[in-house]
Coordinates of C-alpha atoms in Angstrom, one line a residue:
M29 CA 50.2 48.5 -60.5
N30 CA 51.6 49.1 -64.0
A31 CA 52.8 52.5 -65.2
N32 CA 49.5 53.2 -67.0
A33 CA 47.4 52.6 -63.9
L34 CA 49.8 54.6 -61.8
R35 CA 49.4 57.5 -64.2
G36 CA 45.7 57.2 -63.9
A37 CA 45.9 57.3 -60.1
L38 CA 47.9 60.5 -60.2
L39 CA 45.4 62.0 -62.6
V40 CA 42.4 61.2 -60.4
T41 CA 44.3 62.5 -57.3
L42 CA 45.1 65.8 -58.9
A43 CA 41.5 66.1 -60.1
Y44 CA 40.1 65.6 -56.6
A45 CA 42.7 67.9 -55.1
L46 CA 41.5 70.7 -57.5
V47 CA 37.9 70.0 -56.4
G48 CA 38.9 70.2 -52.7
A49 CA 40.7 73.4 -53.2
S50 CA 37.6 74.9 -54.9
F51 CA 35.8 74.6 -51.5
T52 CA 37.8 77.7 -50.5
A53 CA 36.6 79.5 -53.7
N54 CA 33.0 78.5 -52.8
S55 CA 33.2 80.4 -49.5
L56 CA 33.8 83.6 -51.6
L57 CA 30.5 83.1 -53.4
G58 CA 28.1 83.1 -50.5
A59 CA 26.3 86.3 -51.6
Y60 CA 26.0 85.3 -55.2
P61 CA 22.8 83.5 -56.4
Y62 CA 23.6 79.8 -56.3
A63 CA 22.0 78.7 -59.5
G64 CA 23.3 81.7 -61.5
G65 CA 26.8 81.0 -60.3
Q66 CA 26.6 77.4 -61.4
A67 CA 25.1 78.4 -64.7
L68 CA 28.0 80.8 -65.3
R69 CA 30.6 78.3 -64.2
Y70 CA 29.5 75.4 -66.4
A71 CA 28.7 77.6 -69.4
A72 CA 32.2 79.1 -69.2
A73 CA 33.8 75.7 -68.9
C74 CA 31.8 74.4 -71.9
L75 CA 32.9 77.4 -74.0
L76 CA 36.5 77.0 -72.9
L77 CA 36.6 73.3 -73.9
L78 CA 35.0 73.6 -77.4
P79 CA 38.1 75.0 -79.1
L80 CA 40.2 72.2 -77.6
L81 CA 38.1 69.5 -79.2
G82 CA 39.6 70.2 -82.6
R83 CA 38.0 69.8 -86.0
G84 CA 35.2 67.2 -86.0
G85 CA 35.4 67.0 -82.3
L86 CA 31.7 67.1 -81.9
A87 CA 31.1 64.3 -84.3
P88 CA 30.7 61.5 -81.7
L89 CA 27.6 63.3 -80.3
R90 CA 25.7 62.1 -83.4
T91 CA 26.1 58.5 -82.2
L92 CA 24.4 59.1 -78.9
T93 CA 20.9 57.7 -78.4
A94 CA 18.1 59.2 -76.4
R95 CA 19.1 56.9 -73.5
H96 CA 22.6 58.3 -73.6
W97 CA 21.3 61.9 -73.5
G98 CA 19.1 61.0 -70.6
R99 CA 22.1 59.6 -68.8
L100 CA 24.1 62.8 -69.4
A101 CA 21.2 64.9 -68.2
A102 CA 21.0 62.8 -65.0
L103 CA 24.8 63.1 -64.6
A104 CA 24.6 66.9 -64.7
A105 CA 21.5 67.1 -62.5
V106 CA 22.7 64.6 -59.9
G107 CA 26.5 64.7 -59.9
M108 CA 27.0 68.4 -60.6
I109 CA 24.0 70.7 -59.9
G110 CA 22.4 68.4 -57.3
F111 CA 25.7 67.7 -55.5
N112 CA 26.5 71.3 -55.1
L113 CA 22.9 72.2 -54.0
A114 CA 22.9 69.4 -51.4
V115 CA 26.2 70.6 -49.9
L116 CA 24.9 74.1 -49.6
A117 CA 21.6 72.9 -48.1
A118 CA 23.4 70.6 -45.6
E119 CA 25.6 73.5 -44.4
R120 CA 22.5 75.5 -43.4
T121 CA 22.0 73.3 -40.4
A122 CA 25.2 71.3 -40.2
E123 CA 28.8 72.2 -39.9
P124 CA 30.8 71.8 -43.2
A125 CA 32.6 68.7 -41.8
V126 CA 29.4 66.7 -41.8
P127 CA 28.8 66.6 -45.6
G128 CA 32.5 66.4 -46.1
V129 CA 32.7 63.2 -44.0
L130 CA 29.8 61.6 -45.7
V131 CA 31.1 62.4 -49.2
G132 CA 34.3 60.8 -48.0
C133 CA 32.3 57.6 -47.7
A134 CA 31.8 57.5 -51.5
P135 CA 34.5 54.8 -52.0
V136 CA 32.8 52.5 -49.6
V137 CA 29.4 52.9 -51.4
V138 CA 30.9 52.3 -54.8
A139 CA 33.1 49.4 -53.7
V140 CA 30.0 47.6 -52.3
L141 CA 27.0 48.6 -54.4
V142 CA 28.5 48.6 -57.9
P143 CA 29.7 45.0 -57.8
L144 CA 26.5 43.8 -56.2
A145 CA 24.5 45.6 -59.0
E146 CA 26.6 43.8 -61.6
G147 CA 26.1 40.4 -59.9
R148 CA 29.5 39.9 -58.5
R149 CA 31.1 40.1 -55.1
P150 CA 32.9 43.2 -53.9
A151 CA 36.7 43.0 -54.2
P152 CA 38.0 42.7 -50.6
V153 CA 41.1 44.7 -51.3
V154 CA 39.1 47.6 -52.8
L155 CA 36.7 47.5 -49.8
Y156 CA 39.5 47.6 -47.3
G157 CA 41.1 50.5 -49.1
A158 CA 37.8 52.3 -49.2
L159 CA 37.3 51.9 -45.5
L160 CA 40.7 53.4 -44.8
V161 CA 40.0 56.3 -47.1
A162 CA 36.7 57.0 -45.3
A163 CA 38.4 56.8 -41.9
G164 CA 41.1 59.2 -43.2
A165 CA 38.5 61.7 -44.4
F166 CA 36.8 61.6 -41.0
T167 CA 40.1 62.1 -39.2
V168 CA 40.9 65.1 -41.4
Q169 CA 37.6 66.9 -40.9
G170 CA 36.2 65.5 -37.7
W171 CA 32.5 65.6 -37.0
G172 CA 30.4 68.7 -36.4
R173 CA 27.0 69.9 -35.2
T174 CA 24.1 68.8 -37.3
D175 CA 20.5 67.8 -37.3
L176 CA 18.3 65.3 -39.2
A177 CA 18.0 67.7 -42.2
G178 CA 21.8 68.3 -42.3
I179 CA 22.4 64.5 -42.3
G180 CA 19.7 64.0 -45.0
W181 CA 21.3 66.6 -47.3
S182 CA 24.7 65.2 -46.6
V183 CA 23.6 61.8 -47.7
A184 CA 22.2 63.4 -50.9
A185 CA 25.6 65.0 -51.5
L186 CA 27.1 61.5 -51.1
L187 CA 24.8 60.1 -53.7
G188 CA 25.7 63.0 -56.0
E189 CA 29.4 62.2 -55.7
V190 CA 28.7 58.5 -56.5
G191 CA 26.5 59.4 -59.4
F192 CA 29.2 61.7 -60.9
T193 CA 31.3 58.6 -61.6
V194 CA 28.7 55.8 -62.1
L195 CA 26.5 57.7 -64.6
A196 CA 29.5 58.8 -66.7
V197 CA 31.2 55.5 -67.3
P198 CA 28.9 54.1 -70.0
V199 CA 29.3 57.2 -72.2
L200 CA 33.0 57.9 -71.4
G201 CA 34.2 55.5 -74.0
L202 CA 31.9 57.0 -76.7
L203 CA 32.9 60.6 -76.1
G204 CA 36.3 60.7 -74.4
P205 CA 37.2 62.9 -71.4
K206 CA 37.1 66.3 -73.2
L207 CA 33.9 65.9 -75.1
L208 CA 32.2 64.3 -72.2
T209 CA 33.1 67.2 -69.9
A210 CA 32.1 69.8 -72.5
T211 CA 28.8 68.1 -73.0
V212 CA 27.8 67.7 -69.4
C213 CA 28.9 71.2 -68.7
G214 CA 26.6 72.5 -71.5
V215 CA 23.7 70.5 -70.2
G216 CA 24.5 71.5 -66.6
A217 CA 24.5 75.2 -67.5
V218 CA 21.0 74.9 -69.0
E219 CA 19.7 73.0 -66.0
A220 CA 21.2 75.5 -63.6
A221 CA 19.7 78.4 -65.5
L222 CA 16.3 76.7 -65.4
V223 CA 16.6 76.2 -61.7
G224 CA 17.6 79.8 -61.3
L225 CA 14.7 81.1 -63.2
V226 CA 12.3 79.1 -61.1
V227 CA 13.9 80.0 -57.8
D228 CA 15.2 83.5 -58.2
G229 CA 13.4 84.8 -61.3
S230 CA 15.2 87.2 -63.5
G231 CA 17.7 88.1 -60.8
F232 CA 19.3 84.7 -60.9
V233 CA 22.4 86.2 -62.6
R234 CA 24.1 89.5 -61.8
V235 CA 27.4 91.1 -62.6
P236 CA 29.9 89.5 -60.1
T237 CA 32.3 91.5 -58.0
G238 CA 36.1 91.2 -58.6
V239 CA 36.4 88.6 -55.9
E240 CA 33.4 86.7 -57.1
T241 CA 34.8 86.8 -60.7
G242 CA 38.1 85.3 -59.5
A243 CA 36.2 82.5 -57.6
L244 CA 34.0 81.7 -60.6
L245 CA 37.0 81.6 -62.9
W246 CA 38.8 79.2 -60.5
Q247 CA 35.8 76.9 -60.5
A248 CA 35.3 77.1 -64.2
I249 CA 38.9 76.6 -65.3
L250 CA 40.7 74.6 -62.7
A251 CA 37.9 72.7 -60.8
T252 CA 35.8 72.0 -63.9
V253 CA 37.8 72.1 -67.2
V254 CA 41.0 70.7 -65.8
G255 CA 39.6 68.7 -62.9
F256 CA 36.8 67.0 -64.7
V257 CA 38.9 66.1 -67.7
L258 CA 41.8 64.7 -65.6
F259 CA 39.3 62.7 -63.5
Y260 CA 37.7 61.0 -66.5
M261 CA 41.1 60.3 -68.0
G262 CA 42.0 58.6 -64.7
V263 CA 38.8 56.6 -64.7
Q264 CA 39.8 55.2 -68.1
R265 CA 43.0 53.9 -66.6
V266 CA 42.1 52.7 -63.1
G267 CA 38.4 51.9 -63.4
M268 CA 35.4 53.3 -61.6
E269 CA 35.7 51.6 -58.3
R270 CA 39.4 52.4 -57.8
A271 CA 39.0 56.0 -59.0
T272 CA 36.6 56.8 -56.1
L273 CA 39.3 55.7 -53.7
F274 CA 41.0 59.1 -54.3
T275 CA 38.0 61.2 -53.0
G276 CA 40.0 61.4 -49.8
A277 CA 42.1 64.0 -51.6
I278 CA 39.2 66.4 -51.4
P279 CA 39.2 67.1 -47.6
I280 CA 43.0 67.1 -47.6
A281 CA 43.1 69.8 -50.3
A282 CA 40.3 71.7 -48.7
A283 CA 42.2 71.8 -45.4
L284 CA 45.5 72.7 -47.0
S285 CA 44.0 75.5 -49.1
A286 CA 42.1 76.9 -46.1
A287 CA 45.3 77.0 -44.1
L288 CA 47.2 78.7 -47.0
V289 CA 44.6 81.6 -47.1
G290 CA 44.4 81.8 -43.3
G291 CA 40.9 80.3 -43.0
G292 CA 41.9 77.2 -41.2
S293 CA 44.8 75.1 -39.8
F294 CA 46.5 71.9 -40.8
G295 CA 47.6 70.1 -37.7
L296 CA 48.3 66.6 -36.4
P297 CA 44.7 65.3 -37.1
Q298 CA 44.9 66.5 -40.7
A299 CA 48.3 65.0 -41.2
A300 CA 47.2 61.6 -39.7
G301 CA 44.1 61.6 -41.8
S302 CA 46.1 62.3 -44.9
L303 CA 48.3 59.3 -44.2
L304 CA 45.2 57.1 -43.7
V305 CA 43.8 58.3 -47.0
G306 CA 47.1 57.6 -48.8
A307 CA 47.3 54.2 -47.3
G308 CA 43.7 53.3 -48.3
A309 CA 44.3 54.4 -51.8
A310 CA 47.5 52.4 -52.0
V311 CA 45.9 49.3 -50.6
G312 CA 42.8 49.6 -52.8
T313 CA 44.7 50.1 -56.0
G314 CA 47.2 47.3 -55.3
L315 CA 50.1 49.7 -55.0
I316 CA 51.0 48.0 -51.7
G317 CA 50.0 44.6 -50.4
R318 CA 50.4 42.6 -53.6
R319 CA 53.3 41.8 -55.8
N320 CA 53.1 43.2 -59.3
R321 CA 51.9 40.6 -61.8
T322 CA 53.9 39.9 -64.9
G323 CA 53.4 37.7 -67.9
P324 CA 51.3 37.7 -71.0
A325 CA 48.7 40.3 -71.6
S326 CA 45.2 39.4 -70.4
P327 CA 41.9 41.2 -70.4
G328 CA 42.0 41.8 -66.6
H329 CA 41.9 39.9 -63.3
R330 CA 38.9 39.3 -61.2
D331 CA 40.6 41.0 -58.2
G332 CA 40.6 44.2 -60.2
S333 CA 44.2 44.4 -61.3
A334 CA 44.7 45.0 -65.0
G335 CA 46.5 42.4 -67.1
A336 CA 50.0 43.2 -68.1
G337 CA 50.1 45.2 -71.2
T338 CA 46.6 46.6 -70.7
D339 CA 45.1 49.5 -68.8
P340 CA 42.2 48.9 -66.3
V341 CA 39.5 49.4 -68.8
G342 CA 40.9 47.0 -71.3
H343 CA 42.9 49.2 -73.6
R344 CA 46.1 47.5 -74.7
D345 CA 49.2 49.6 -74.3
E346 CA 50.1 51.2 -77.6
P347 CA 53.1 53.1 -79.0
D348 CA 53.1 56.8 -78.8
R349 CA 51.0 58.5 -81.4
P350 CA 51.2 62.0 -82.7
G351 CA 48.2 64.3 -82.7
T352 CA 47.5 66.0 -79.4
G353 CA 44.8 67.9 -77.6
P354 CA 45.7 70.1 -74.7
L355 CA 43.7 68.1 -72.2
G356 CA 43.3 64.7 -73.7
R357 CA 45.0 61.4 -73.0
P358 CA 48.6 62.0 -71.8
D359 CA 51.3 60.9 -74.3
R360 CA 53.4 58.1 -72.9
T361 CA 56.7 59.8 -73.4
T362 CA 56.3 63.6 -73.5
G363 CA 53.2 64.2 -71.3
T364 CA 51.4 65.8 -74.2
A365 CA 47.9 64.6 -74.7
T366 CA 45.7 62.8 -77.1
T367 CA 42.1 61.7 -76.7
D368 CA 41.0 58.1 -77.2
T369 CA 37.4 58.0 -78.2
A370 CA 37.5 54.8 -80.2
T371 CA 36.3 52.6 -77.3
T372 CA 32.6 51.9 -77.4
G373 CA 30.3 52.3 -74.3
T374 CA 29.8 48.6 -74.2
E375 CA 33.6 47.9 -74.1
I376 CA 34.3 50.4 -71.3
T377 CA 31.4 49.2 -69.2
T378 CA 32.4 45.5 -69.7
A379 CA 36.1 46.1 -69.2
T380 CA 35.5 48.2 -66.1
A381 CA 33.5 45.5 -64.6
E382 CA 36.2 43.0 -65.4
A383 CA 38.9 45.2 -64.0
T384 CA 37.1 45.5 -60.7

Protein backbone atom coordinates (compact mmCIF):
# COMPACT_ATOMS: atom_id res chain seq x y z
CA MET A 1 0.00 0.00 0.00
CA ASN A 2 1.50 3.32 -1.05
CA ALA A 3 1.30 6.49 1.04
CA ASN A 4 -1.67 7.85 -0.90
CA ALA A 5 -3.71 4.69 -0.38
CA LEU A 6 -2.77 4.58 3.31
CA ARG A 7 -3.97 8.17 3.67
CA GLY A 8 -7.23 7.16 2.02
CA ALA A 9 -7.66 4.24 4.41
CA LEU A 10 -7.20 6.55 7.39
CA LEU A 11 -9.73 9.02 5.97
CA VAL A 12 -12.38 6.33 5.50
CA THR A 13 -11.72 4.88 8.95
CA LEU A 14 -12.16 8.26 10.60
CA ALA A 15 -15.33 8.89 8.61
CA TYR A 16 -16.89 5.60 9.68
CA ALA A 17 -15.81 6.20 13.29
CA LEU A 18 -17.69 9.52 13.27
CA VAL A 19 -20.78 7.76 11.92
CA GLY A 20 -20.50 5.08 14.60
CA ALA A 21 -20.18 7.68 17.35
CA SER A 22 -23.32 9.38 16.02
CA PHE A 23 -25.37 6.34 17.07
CA THR A 24 -25.05 7.63 20.63
CA ALA A 25 -26.37 11.00 19.44
CA ASN A 26 -29.28 9.20 17.75
CA SER A 27 -30.37 7.82 21.11
CA LEU A 28 -30.95 11.40 22.30
CA LEU A 29 -33.39 12.10 19.47
CA GLY A 30 -35.93 9.39 20.22
CA ALA A 31 -38.69 11.91 20.97
CA TYR A 32 -37.97 14.15 17.98
CA PRO A 33 -39.93 13.58 14.71
CA TYR A 34 -37.73 11.38 12.57
CA ALA A 35 -38.18 13.03 9.18
CA GLY A 36 -37.99 16.52 10.64
CA GLY A 37 -34.73 15.71 12.41
CA GLN A 38 -33.24 14.36 9.18
CA ALA A 39 -34.41 17.43 7.25
CA LEU A 40 -32.77 19.75 9.79
CA ARG A 41 -29.58 17.71 9.84
CA TYR A 42 -29.06 17.63 6.09
CA ALA A 43 -30.21 21.21 5.52
CA ALA A 44 -27.73 22.45 8.14
CA ALA A 45 -24.94 20.36 6.61
CA CYS A 46 -25.65 21.74 3.13
CA LEU A 47 -25.62 25.33 4.37
CA LEU A 48 -22.38 24.76 6.29
CA LEU A 49 -20.66 23.36 3.21
CA LEU A 50 -21.70 26.04 0.71
CA PRO A 51 -19.21 28.69 1.95
CA LEU A 52 -16.43 26.10 1.82
CA LEU A 53 -16.90 25.51 -1.91
CA GLY A 54 -15.33 28.81 -2.84
CA ARG A 55 -16.06 31.06 -5.77
CA GLY A 56 -17.45 29.12 -8.69
CA GLY A 57 -17.73 26.02 -6.53
CA LEU A 58 -21.20 25.23 -7.83
CA ALA A 59 -20.16 25.40 -11.50
CA PRO A 60 -19.74 21.59 -11.92
CA LEU A 61 -23.46 21.15 -11.22
CA ARG A 62 -24.15 22.58 -14.68
CA THR A 63 -22.44 19.55 -16.23
CA LEU A 64 -24.81 17.07 -14.61
CA THR A 65 -27.37 15.30 -16.77
CA ALA A 66 -30.85 14.17 -15.75
CA ARG A 67 -29.40 10.73 -15.17
CA HIS A 68 -26.81 12.16 -12.77
CA TRP A 69 -29.52 14.01 -10.82
CA GLY A 70 -31.55 10.83 -10.66
CA ARG A 71 -28.55 9.02 -9.20
CA LEU A 72 -28.07 11.76 -6.60
CA ALA A 73 -31.76 11.58 -5.66
CA ALA A 74 -31.46 7.80 -5.28
CA LEU A 75 -28.29 8.20 -3.22
CA ALA A 76 -30.06 10.54 -0.79
CA ALA A 77 -33.21 8.42 -0.67
CA VAL A 78 -31.49 5.03 -0.29
CA GLY A 79 -28.14 5.70 1.33
CA MET A 80 -29.20 8.50 3.71
CA ILE A 81 -32.95 8.85 4.42
CA GLY A 82 -33.77 5.21 3.68
CA PHE A 83 -30.82 3.86 5.65
CA ASN A 84 -31.71 5.80 8.79
CA LEU A 85 -35.41 4.94 8.46
CA ALA A 86 -34.60 1.24 8.04
CA VAL A 87 -32.42 1.22 11.17
CA LEU A 88 -35.15 2.89 13.23
CA ALA A 89 -37.81 0.51 11.87
CA ALA A 90 -35.61 -2.52 12.58
CA GLU A 91 -35.09 -1.44 16.18
CA ARG A 92 -38.84 -1.48 16.81
CA THR A 93 -38.83 -5.29 16.91
CA ALA A 94 -35.13 -6.12 17.02
CA GLU A 95 -32.31 -5.29 19.36
CA PRO A 96 -29.86 -2.71 17.96
CA ALA A 97 -27.18 -5.35 17.45
CA VAL A 98 -29.22 -7.01 14.68
CA PRO A 99 -29.15 -4.17 12.13
CA GLY A 100 -25.62 -3.38 13.28
CA VAL A 101 -24.39 -6.87 12.42
CA LEU A 102 -26.09 -6.93 9.03
CA VAL A 103 -24.77 -3.49 8.13
CA GLY A 104 -21.35 -4.87 9.07
CA CYS A 105 -21.77 -7.33 6.18
CA ALA A 106 -21.66 -4.49 3.63
CA PRO A 107 -18.02 -5.22 2.70
CA VAL A 108 -18.96 -8.80 1.74
CA VAL A 109 -21.85 -7.64 -0.44
CA VAL A 110 -19.72 -5.04 -2.21
CA ALA A 111 -16.76 -7.40 -2.60
CA VAL A 112 -18.96 -10.01 -4.32
CA LEU A 113 -21.77 -8.23 -6.16
CA VAL A 114 -19.93 -5.20 -7.56
CA PRO A 115 -17.26 -7.21 -9.44
CA LEU A 116 -19.91 -9.63 -10.74
CA ALA A 117 -22.02 -6.72 -11.99
CA GLU A 118 -18.96 -5.42 -13.83
CA GLY A 119 -18.28 -8.78 -15.44
CA ARG A 120 -15.18 -9.73 -13.45
CA ARG A 121 -14.34 -12.11 -10.66
CA PRO A 122 -14.27 -10.89 -7.03
CA ALA A 123 -10.75 -10.24 -5.79
CA PRO A 124 -10.01 -13.04 -3.27
CA VAL A 125 -7.92 -10.83 -0.99
CA VAL A 126 -10.75 -8.26 -0.71
CA LEU A 127 -13.33 -11.01 -0.07
CA TYR A 128 -11.21 -12.59 2.67
CA GLY A 129 -10.75 -9.21 4.31
CA ALA A 130 -14.48 -8.49 4.06
CA LEU A 131 -15.34 -11.76 5.79
CA LEU A 132 -12.96 -10.92 8.64
CA VAL A 133 -14.53 -7.47 8.99
CA ALA A 134 -18.03 -8.95 9.09
CA ALA A 135 -16.93 -11.48 11.72
CA GLY A 136 -15.37 -8.68 13.75
CA ALA A 137 -18.57 -6.60 13.59
CA PHE A 138 -20.54 -9.61 14.84
CA THR A 139 -18.07 -10.18 17.66
CA VAL A 140 -18.27 -6.53 18.77
CA GLN A 141 -22.06 -6.41 18.82
CA GLY A 142 -23.20 -9.99 19.22
CA TRP A 143 -26.67 -11.00 18.08
CA GLY A 144 -29.92 -9.95 19.66
CA ARG A 145 -33.65 -10.68 19.81
CA THR A 146 -35.49 -10.11 16.56
CA ASP A 147 -38.34 -11.26 14.35
CA LEU A 148 -38.88 -11.49 10.60
CA ALA A 149 -39.72 -7.79 10.31
CA GLY A 150 -36.59 -6.84 12.23
CA ILE A 151 -34.43 -8.92 9.91
CA GLY A 152 -36.16 -7.50 6.83
CA TRP A 153 -35.57 -3.90 7.90
CA SER A 154 -31.99 -4.76 8.85
CA VAL A 155 -31.41 -6.10 5.34
CA ALA A 156 -32.87 -2.85 4.00
CA ALA A 157 -30.35 -0.95 6.14
CA LEU A 158 -27.57 -3.10 4.67
CA LEU A 159 -28.70 -2.21 1.15
CA GLY A 160 -28.77 1.46 2.12
CA GLU A 161 -25.18 1.28 3.36
CA VAL A 162 -24.08 -0.37 0.12
CA GLY A 163 -26.02 2.16 -1.95
CA PHE A 164 -24.35 5.09 -0.18
CA THR A 165 -21.05 4.11 -1.78
CA VAL A 166 -22.08 2.44 -5.04
CA LEU A 167 -24.45 5.19 -6.16
CA ALA A 168 -21.94 7.95 -5.42
CA VAL A 169 -18.89 6.71 -7.31
CA PRO A 170 -19.95 7.68 -10.87
CA VAL A 171 -20.56 11.32 -9.85
CA LEU A 172 -17.73 11.65 -7.35
CA GLY A 173 -15.21 12.49 -10.06
CA LEU A 174 -17.50 15.16 -11.52
CA LEU A 175 -18.27 16.99 -8.29
CA GLY A 176 -15.51 16.12 -5.82
CA PRO A 177 -16.12 15.24 -2.16
CA LYS A 178 -17.29 18.65 -0.89
CA LEU A 179 -19.72 19.51 -3.67
CA LEU A 180 -21.06 15.96 -3.79
CA THR A 181 -21.75 16.04 -0.05
CA ALA A 182 -23.38 19.47 -0.21
CA THR A 183 -25.56 18.41 -3.14
CA VAL A 184 -26.82 15.14 -1.69
CA CYS A 185 -27.45 16.85 1.65
CA GLY A 186 -29.57 19.49 -0.08
CA VAL A 187 -31.49 16.80 -1.96
CA GLY A 188 -31.80 14.73 1.20
CA ALA A 189 -33.20 17.66 3.17
CA VAL A 190 -35.94 18.16 0.58
CA GLU A 191 -36.75 14.44 0.50
CA ALA A 192 -36.89 14.22 4.30
CA ALA A 193 -39.16 17.28 4.48
CA LEU A 194 -41.55 15.71 1.96
CA VAL A 195 -41.62 12.48 3.95
CA GLY A 196 -42.26 14.47 7.12
CA LEU A 197 -45.17 16.36 5.58
CA VAL A 198 -46.77 13.11 4.44
CA VAL A 199 -46.22 11.21 7.69
CA ASP A 200 -46.42 13.88 10.41
CA GLY A 201 -48.12 16.80 8.68
CA SER A 202 -47.26 20.31 9.79
CA GLY A 203 -45.81 18.98 13.05
CA PHE A 204 -42.87 17.26 11.37
CA VAL A 205 -40.54 20.00 12.70
CA ARG A 206 -40.54 21.59 16.14
CA VAL A 207 -38.07 23.60 18.20
CA PRO A 208 -35.59 21.08 19.64
CA THR A 209 -34.60 20.99 23.28
CA GLY A 210 -31.06 21.82 24.34
CA VAL A 211 -30.03 18.15 24.33
CA GLU A 212 -31.69 17.54 20.97
CA THR A 213 -29.98 20.61 19.53
CA GLY A 214 -26.60 19.25 20.59
CA ALA A 215 -27.36 15.87 19.04
CA LEU A 216 -28.54 17.44 15.77
CA LEU A 217 -25.42 19.62 15.60
CA TRP A 218 -23.21 16.57 16.14
CA GLN A 219 -24.96 14.76 13.31
CA ALA A 220 -24.88 17.75 10.98
CA ILE A 221 -21.29 18.89 11.58
CA LEU A 222 -19.26 15.82 12.49
CA ALA A 223 -21.21 12.84 11.14
CA THR A 224 -22.33 14.57 7.92
CA VAL A 225 -20.10 17.51 6.91
CA VAL A 226 -16.83 16.03 8.16
CA GLY A 227 -17.75 12.33 7.93
CA PHE A 228 -19.20 12.36 4.41
CA VAL A 229 -16.43 14.52 2.94
CA LEU A 230 -13.68 12.41 4.50
CA PHE A 231 -15.37 9.23 3.30
CA TYR A 232 -15.58 10.36 -0.32
CA MET A 233 -12.00 11.63 -0.19
CA GLY A 234 -10.98 8.17 0.98
CA VAL A 235 -12.98 6.45 -1.78
CA GLN A 236 -11.03 8.48 -4.34
CA ARG A 237 -7.82 6.98 -2.97
CA VAL A 238 -8.61 3.35 -2.10
CA GLY A 239 -11.55 2.60 -4.41
CA MET A 240 -15.11 1.59 -3.67
CA GLU A 241 -14.63 -2.06 -2.69
CA ARG A 242 -11.78 -1.41 -0.28
CA ALA A 243 -13.48 1.63 1.25
CA THR A 244 -16.35 -0.50 2.52
CA LEU A 245 -13.88 -2.73 4.38
CA PHE A 246 -13.73 -0.02 7.01
CA THR A 247 -17.42 -0.20 7.94
CA GLY A 248 -16.21 -2.28 10.87
CA ALA A 249 -15.18 0.99 12.49
CA ILE A 250 -18.88 1.83 12.95
CA PRO A 251 -19.72 -0.74 15.67
CA ILE A 252 -16.36 -0.20 17.35
CA ALA A 253 -16.91 3.57 17.58
CA ALA A 254 -20.50 3.01 18.69
CA ALA A 255 -19.37 0.71 21.49
CA LEU A 256 -16.58 3.07 22.58
CA SER A 257 -18.79 6.16 22.58
CA ALA A 258 -21.52 4.34 24.51
CA ALA A 259 -18.97 3.26 27.11
CA LEU A 260 -17.62 6.81 27.41
CA VAL A 261 -21.06 8.25 28.19
CA GLY A 262 -21.96 5.41 30.52
CA GLY A 263 -24.47 3.76 28.20
CA GLY A 264 -22.55 0.56 27.59
CA SER A 265 -19.34 -1.34 28.17
CA PHE A 266 -16.25 -2.16 26.16
CA GLY A 267 -14.98 -5.55 27.24
CA LEU A 268 -13.13 -8.56 25.85
CA PRO A 269 -15.62 -9.32 23.02
CA GLN A 270 -15.43 -5.73 21.80
CA ALA A 271 -11.63 -5.77 21.95
CA ALA A 272 -11.43 -9.11 20.10
CA GLY A 273 -13.91 -7.92 17.48
CA SER A 274 -11.91 -4.74 16.99
CA LEU A 275 -8.79 -6.80 16.28
CA LEU A 276 -10.70 -8.88 13.72
CA VAL A 277 -11.98 -5.74 12.01
CA GLY A 278 -8.48 -4.29 11.88
CA ALA A 279 -7.04 -7.54 10.52
CA GLY A 280 -9.74 -7.76 7.85
CA ALA A 281 -9.15 -4.18 6.70
CA ALA A 282 -5.38 -4.77 6.63
CA VAL A 283 -5.73 -7.98 4.59
CA GLY A 284 -8.31 -6.57 2.18
CA THR A 285 -6.35 -3.41 1.45
CA GLY A 286 -3.06 -5.26 1.04
CA LEU A 287 -1.45 -3.66 4.07
CA ILE A 288 -0.43 -7.14 5.19
CA GLY A 289 -0.14 -10.38 3.29
CA ARG A 290 1.56 -8.92 0.20
CA ARG A 291 4.85 -7.24 -0.47
CA ASN A 292 4.65 -3.65 -1.66
CA ARG A 293 5.06 -3.43 -5.40
CA THR A 294 7.61 -1.10 -6.85
CA GLY A 295 8.48 -0.16 -10.37
CA PRO A 296 7.14 2.05 -13.15
CA ALA A 297 3.76 3.65 -12.76
CA SER A 298 0.88 1.68 -14.19
CA PRO A 299 -2.87 2.27 -14.37
CA GLY A 300 -3.61 -0.36 -11.73
CA HIS A 301 -3.38 -4.10 -11.08
CA ARG A 302 -6.17 -6.58 -11.48
CA ASP A 303 -5.77 -7.68 -7.87
CA GLY A 304 -6.87 -4.23 -6.80
CA SER A 305 -3.58 -2.65 -5.82
CA ALA A 306 -2.77 0.69 -7.36
CA GLY A 307 0.22 1.02 -9.59
CA ALA A 308 3.23 2.82 -8.21
CA GLY A 309 2.85 6.52 -8.63
CA THR A 310 -0.94 6.39 -8.82
CA ASP A 311 -3.79 6.36 -6.37
CA PRO A 312 -6.43 3.61 -6.55
CA VAL A 313 -8.74 5.54 -8.86
CA GLY A 314 -6.06 6.27 -11.40
CA HIS A 315 -4.79 9.70 -10.42
CA ARG A 316 -1.06 10.04 -10.86
CA ASP A 317 0.72 11.43 -7.80
CA GLU A 318 1.35 15.12 -8.32
CA PRO A 319 3.46 17.75 -6.58
CA ASP A 320 1.87 19.86 -3.91
CA ARG A 321 -0.41 22.55 -5.21
CA PRO A 322 -1.48 25.74 -3.51
CA GLY A 323 -5.13 26.66 -3.19
CA THR A 324 -6.96 24.98 -0.38
CA GLY A 325 -10.42 24.22 0.85
CA PRO A 326 -11.03 23.41 4.50
CA LEU A 327 -12.41 19.95 3.75
CA GLY A 328 -11.05 19.03 0.33
CA ARG A 329 -8.21 16.80 -0.75
CA PRO A 330 -5.41 16.75 1.86
CA ASP A 331 -2.19 18.47 0.78
CA ARG A 332 0.64 15.98 0.59
CA THR A 333 2.95 17.84 2.92
CA THR A 334 1.00 20.08 5.23
CA GLY A 335 -2.34 18.34 5.62
CA THR A 336 -4.21 21.31 4.21
CA ALA A 337 -6.76 20.47 1.59
CA THR A 338 -7.57 20.96 -2.03
CA THR A 339 -10.38 19.45 -4.05
CA ASP A 340 -9.72 17.57 -7.24
CA THR A 341 -12.79 17.74 -9.43
CA ALA A 342 -11.06 17.38 -12.78
CA THR A 343 -11.62 13.64 -13.09
CA THR A 344 -14.64 12.76 -15.18
CA GLY A 345 -17.30 10.30 -14.03
CA THR A 346 -16.16 7.86 -16.72
CA GLU A 347 -12.56 8.00 -15.52
CA ILE A 348 -13.35 7.33 -11.90
CA THR A 349 -15.78 4.52 -12.71
CA THR A 350 -13.28 2.85 -15.03
CA ALA A 351 -10.28 3.39 -12.79
CA THR A 352 -12.17 2.14 -9.73
CA ALA A 353 -13.05 -1.03 -11.59
CA GLU A 354 -9.42 -1.47 -12.62
CA ALA A 355 -8.22 -0.81 -9.12
CA THR A 356 -10.43 -3.55 -7.72
